[in-house]
Every structure is written in C-alpha cells, then in structure tokens.
mmCIF file of C-alpha atoms in Angstrom:
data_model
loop_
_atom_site.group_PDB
_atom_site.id
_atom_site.type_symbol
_atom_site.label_atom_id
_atom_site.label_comp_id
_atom_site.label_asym_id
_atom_site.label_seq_id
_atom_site.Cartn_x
_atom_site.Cartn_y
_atom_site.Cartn_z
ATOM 1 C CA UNK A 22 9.220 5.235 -6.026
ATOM 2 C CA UNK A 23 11.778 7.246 -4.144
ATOM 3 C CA UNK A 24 15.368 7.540 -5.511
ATOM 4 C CA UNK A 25 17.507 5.080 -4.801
ATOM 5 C CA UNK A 26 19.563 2.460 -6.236
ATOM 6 C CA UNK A 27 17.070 -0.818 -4.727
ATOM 7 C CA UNK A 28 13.340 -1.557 -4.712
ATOM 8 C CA UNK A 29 12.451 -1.787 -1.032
ATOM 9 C CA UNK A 30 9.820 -4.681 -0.392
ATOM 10 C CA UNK A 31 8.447 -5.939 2.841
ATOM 11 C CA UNK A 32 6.839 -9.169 3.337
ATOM 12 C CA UNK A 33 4.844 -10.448 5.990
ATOM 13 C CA UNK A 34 4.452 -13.929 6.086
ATOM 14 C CA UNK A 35 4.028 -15.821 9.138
ATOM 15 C CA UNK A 36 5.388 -19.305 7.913
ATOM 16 C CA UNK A 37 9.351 -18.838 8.378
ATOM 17 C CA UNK A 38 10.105 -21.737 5.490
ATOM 18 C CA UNK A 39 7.458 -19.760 3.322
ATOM 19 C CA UNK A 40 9.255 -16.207 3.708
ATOM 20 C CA UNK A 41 12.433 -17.426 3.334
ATOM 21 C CA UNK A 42 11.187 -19.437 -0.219
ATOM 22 C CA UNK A 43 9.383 -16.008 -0.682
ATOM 23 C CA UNK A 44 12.264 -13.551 -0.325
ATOM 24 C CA UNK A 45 14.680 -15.986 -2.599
ATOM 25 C CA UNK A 46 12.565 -15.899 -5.309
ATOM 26 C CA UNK A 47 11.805 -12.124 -5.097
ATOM 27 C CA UNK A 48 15.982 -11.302 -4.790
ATOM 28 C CA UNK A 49 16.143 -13.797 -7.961
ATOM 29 C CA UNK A 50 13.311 -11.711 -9.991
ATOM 30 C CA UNK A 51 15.054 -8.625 -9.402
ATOM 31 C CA UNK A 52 18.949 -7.284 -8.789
ATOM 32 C CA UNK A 53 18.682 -4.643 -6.889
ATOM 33 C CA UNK A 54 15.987 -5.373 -3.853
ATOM 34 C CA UNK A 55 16.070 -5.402 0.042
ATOM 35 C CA UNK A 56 13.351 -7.201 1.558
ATOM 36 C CA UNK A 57 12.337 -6.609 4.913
ATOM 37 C CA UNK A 58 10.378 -9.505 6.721
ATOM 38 C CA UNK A 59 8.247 -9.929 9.479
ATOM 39 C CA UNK A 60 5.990 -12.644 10.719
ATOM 40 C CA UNK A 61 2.787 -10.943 11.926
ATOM 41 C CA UNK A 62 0.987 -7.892 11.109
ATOM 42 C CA UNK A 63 1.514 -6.477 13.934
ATOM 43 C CA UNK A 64 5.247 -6.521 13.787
ATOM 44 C CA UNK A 65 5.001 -5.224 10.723
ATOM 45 C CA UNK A 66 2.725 -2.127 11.516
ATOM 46 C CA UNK A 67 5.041 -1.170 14.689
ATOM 47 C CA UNK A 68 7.804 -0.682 12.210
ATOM 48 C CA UNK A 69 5.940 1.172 9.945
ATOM 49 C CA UNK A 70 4.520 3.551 12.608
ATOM 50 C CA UNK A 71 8.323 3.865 14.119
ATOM 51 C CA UNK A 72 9.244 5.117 10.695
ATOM 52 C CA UNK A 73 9.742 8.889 10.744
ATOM 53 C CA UNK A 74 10.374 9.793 6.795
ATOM 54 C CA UNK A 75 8.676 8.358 3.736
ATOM 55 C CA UNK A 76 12.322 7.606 2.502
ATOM 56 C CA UNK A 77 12.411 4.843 5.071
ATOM 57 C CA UNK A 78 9.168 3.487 3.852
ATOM 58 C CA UNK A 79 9.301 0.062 1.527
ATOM 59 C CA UNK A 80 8.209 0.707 -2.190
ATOM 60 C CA UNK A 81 5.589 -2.542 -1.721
ATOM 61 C CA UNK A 82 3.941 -4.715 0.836
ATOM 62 C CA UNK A 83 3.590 -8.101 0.006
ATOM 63 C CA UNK A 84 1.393 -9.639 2.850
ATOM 64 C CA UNK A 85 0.250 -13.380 3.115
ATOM 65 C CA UNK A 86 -3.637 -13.337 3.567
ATOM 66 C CA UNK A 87 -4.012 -16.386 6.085
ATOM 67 C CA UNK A 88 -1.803 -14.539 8.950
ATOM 68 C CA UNK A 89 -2.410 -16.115 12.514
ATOM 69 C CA UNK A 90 -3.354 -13.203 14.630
ATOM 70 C CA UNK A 91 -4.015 -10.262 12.608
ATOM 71 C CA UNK A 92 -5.062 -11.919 9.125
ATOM 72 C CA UNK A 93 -3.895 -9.939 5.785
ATOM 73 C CA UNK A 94 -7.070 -8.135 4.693
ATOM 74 C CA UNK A 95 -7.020 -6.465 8.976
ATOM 75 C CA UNK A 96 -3.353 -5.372 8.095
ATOM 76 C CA UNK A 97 -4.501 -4.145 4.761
ATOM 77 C CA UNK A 98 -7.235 -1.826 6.742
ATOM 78 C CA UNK A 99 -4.915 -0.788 8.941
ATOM 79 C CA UNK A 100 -2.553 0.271 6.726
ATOM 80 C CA UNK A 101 -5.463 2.238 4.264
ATOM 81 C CA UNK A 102 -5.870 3.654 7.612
ATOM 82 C CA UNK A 103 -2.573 5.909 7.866
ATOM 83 C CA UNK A 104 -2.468 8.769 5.580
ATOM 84 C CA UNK A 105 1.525 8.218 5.049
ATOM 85 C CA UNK A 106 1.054 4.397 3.704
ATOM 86 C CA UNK A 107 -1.429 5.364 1.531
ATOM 87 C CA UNK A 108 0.352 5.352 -1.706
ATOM 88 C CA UNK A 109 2.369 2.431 -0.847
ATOM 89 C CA UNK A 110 0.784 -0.540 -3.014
ATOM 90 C CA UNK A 111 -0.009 -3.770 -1.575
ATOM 91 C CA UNK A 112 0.063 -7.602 -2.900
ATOM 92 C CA UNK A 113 -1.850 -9.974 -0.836
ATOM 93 C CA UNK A 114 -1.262 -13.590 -1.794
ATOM 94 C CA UNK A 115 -2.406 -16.928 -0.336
ATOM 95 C CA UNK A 116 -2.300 -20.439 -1.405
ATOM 96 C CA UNK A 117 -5.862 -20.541 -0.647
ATOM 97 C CA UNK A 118 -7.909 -17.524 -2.259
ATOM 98 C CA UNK A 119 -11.572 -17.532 -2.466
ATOM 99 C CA UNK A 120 -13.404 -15.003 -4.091
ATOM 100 C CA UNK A 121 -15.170 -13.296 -1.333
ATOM 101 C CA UNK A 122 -11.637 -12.688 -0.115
ATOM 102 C CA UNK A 123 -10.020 -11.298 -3.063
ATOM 103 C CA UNK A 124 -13.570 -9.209 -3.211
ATOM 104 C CA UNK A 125 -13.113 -7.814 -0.090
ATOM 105 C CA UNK A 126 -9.435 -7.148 -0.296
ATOM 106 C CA UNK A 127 -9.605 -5.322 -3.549
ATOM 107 C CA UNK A 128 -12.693 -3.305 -2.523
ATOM 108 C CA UNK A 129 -9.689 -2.253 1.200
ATOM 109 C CA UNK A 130 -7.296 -1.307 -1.167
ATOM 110 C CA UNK A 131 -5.457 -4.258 -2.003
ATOM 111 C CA UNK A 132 -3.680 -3.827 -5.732
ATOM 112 C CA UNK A 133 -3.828 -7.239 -6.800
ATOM 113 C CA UNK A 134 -4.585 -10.750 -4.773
ATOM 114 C CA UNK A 135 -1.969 -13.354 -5.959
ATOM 115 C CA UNK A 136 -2.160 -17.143 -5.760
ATOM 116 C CA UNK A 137 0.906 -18.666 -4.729
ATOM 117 C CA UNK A 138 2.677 -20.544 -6.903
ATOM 118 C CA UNK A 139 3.601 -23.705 -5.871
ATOM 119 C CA UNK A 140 7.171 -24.323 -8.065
ATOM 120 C CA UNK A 141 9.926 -21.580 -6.684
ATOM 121 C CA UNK A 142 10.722 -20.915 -10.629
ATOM 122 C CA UNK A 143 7.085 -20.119 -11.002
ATOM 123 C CA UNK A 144 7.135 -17.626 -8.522
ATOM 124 C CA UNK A 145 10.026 -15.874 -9.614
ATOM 125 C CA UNK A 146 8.390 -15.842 -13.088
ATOM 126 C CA UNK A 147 5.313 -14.186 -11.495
ATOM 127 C CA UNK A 148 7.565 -11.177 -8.779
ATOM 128 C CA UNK A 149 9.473 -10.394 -12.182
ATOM 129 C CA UNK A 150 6.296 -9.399 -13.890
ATOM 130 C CA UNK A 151 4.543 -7.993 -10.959
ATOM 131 C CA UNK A 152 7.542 -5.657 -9.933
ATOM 132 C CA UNK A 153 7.966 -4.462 -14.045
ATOM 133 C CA UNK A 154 3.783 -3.943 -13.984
ATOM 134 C CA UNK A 155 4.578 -1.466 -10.895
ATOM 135 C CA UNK A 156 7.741 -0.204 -11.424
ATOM 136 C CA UNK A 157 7.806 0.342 -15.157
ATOM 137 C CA UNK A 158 11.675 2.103 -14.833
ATOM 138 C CA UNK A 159 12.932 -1.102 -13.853
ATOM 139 C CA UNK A 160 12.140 -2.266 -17.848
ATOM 140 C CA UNK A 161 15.110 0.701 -18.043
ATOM 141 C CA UNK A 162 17.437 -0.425 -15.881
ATOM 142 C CA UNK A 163 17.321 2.869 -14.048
ATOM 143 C CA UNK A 164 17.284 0.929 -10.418
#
C-alpha cells in the first residue's frame, strides 16, 4: 500500500443504486477511504491505462461479476494482463456466484469472490474484515 493518509478503492458496478449502497457501506467500514466508481469495465480500464504513476493507482478493485458488456472475470484478465496492475488485489462479488465462476476467477487472479450481502449492515460487517485481512496496518490505525 503506498503512503498516504486513505485506502484508495475502486468499484465497478454497473447498477447505479447498487454502487451507491456499495460505496456507503465501504466509507462506513473504514475512515479514511476514497472510492472511485465506474459503471463498466471498460471505463474503468481507460482510467487505469491513463494513469501515469503507481501512486495514482487504487489500493483494491472491487468489481461486480455480472457487468453488462465486459463481465467481471474479462476485466479481471485484462487487468492480470498489465504488468503495472499486477499487484493490485481484486474482489469480485455478485449476488449470484456459482462455482464454476468463482473457479475460474480465482484460477485469473481474483483474491477472493464475495457474495453480496443482502442487509447494508451486513455488508459493512463483511468490507471491515476484508479491508483489515488486506491491509493489516489499518488494525494500527496507521491510515
């Protein structure tokens, strides 16, 4: 994680009322975040690519799996794709997960495949513990 005082996560979700449910419960599991959203893939990979130092990359991509165009696990290859994205970890979650997916995505690259929860509290519950599994200093409070 670079040094600065926020976590920077992007999320691509291409349901608007989902992303913005999404990004409140991931600025309620932790203080100090900026979130970053886009609705596609694509969008998403055209501001990656514009990015010209790994200090303006995100710290984690959090990517729905069931995007309309480009669907999460084609963003995830994409992304394994470019050497500077590499170490950049990546959450794929769906409502819907079947196993050959969460195969598959695991097998690209894909960190962990999360089912969404369905209560908001829930899903702040489940970024707090998946942001202090990756980001251990944030157990510190050195964010």
């Amino acid at each position: 994680m670079k040094a600065q005082s926020y976590l920077t996560v992007m999320l691509v979700e291409n349901n608007r009322s989902d992303a913005l449910i999404t990004q409140s419960a991931i600025e309620r599991a932790i203080e100090r975040v900026r979130v970053i959203s886009f609705l596609s893939g694509e969008e998403a990979l055209a501001w990656l690519e514009a990015r010209h130092s790994t200090d303006d990359l995100p710290d984690l991509i959090l990517t729905d799996l069931h995007l309309s165009e480009m669907n999460g696990i084609d963003f995830l290859k994409a992304l394994k794709g470019r050497e500077n994205l590499l170490s950049i970890p990546v959450l794929l979650f769906s409502s819907l997960i079947n196993p050959q997916d969460e195969e598959i995505a695991l097998k690209v690259g894909a960190r962990e495949v999360i089912e969404k929860p369905i209560d908001f509290y829930e899903s702040v519950a489940l970024f707090s513990r998946v942001f202090l599994d990756l980001f251990p200093s944030l157990h510190e409070g050195n964010m």
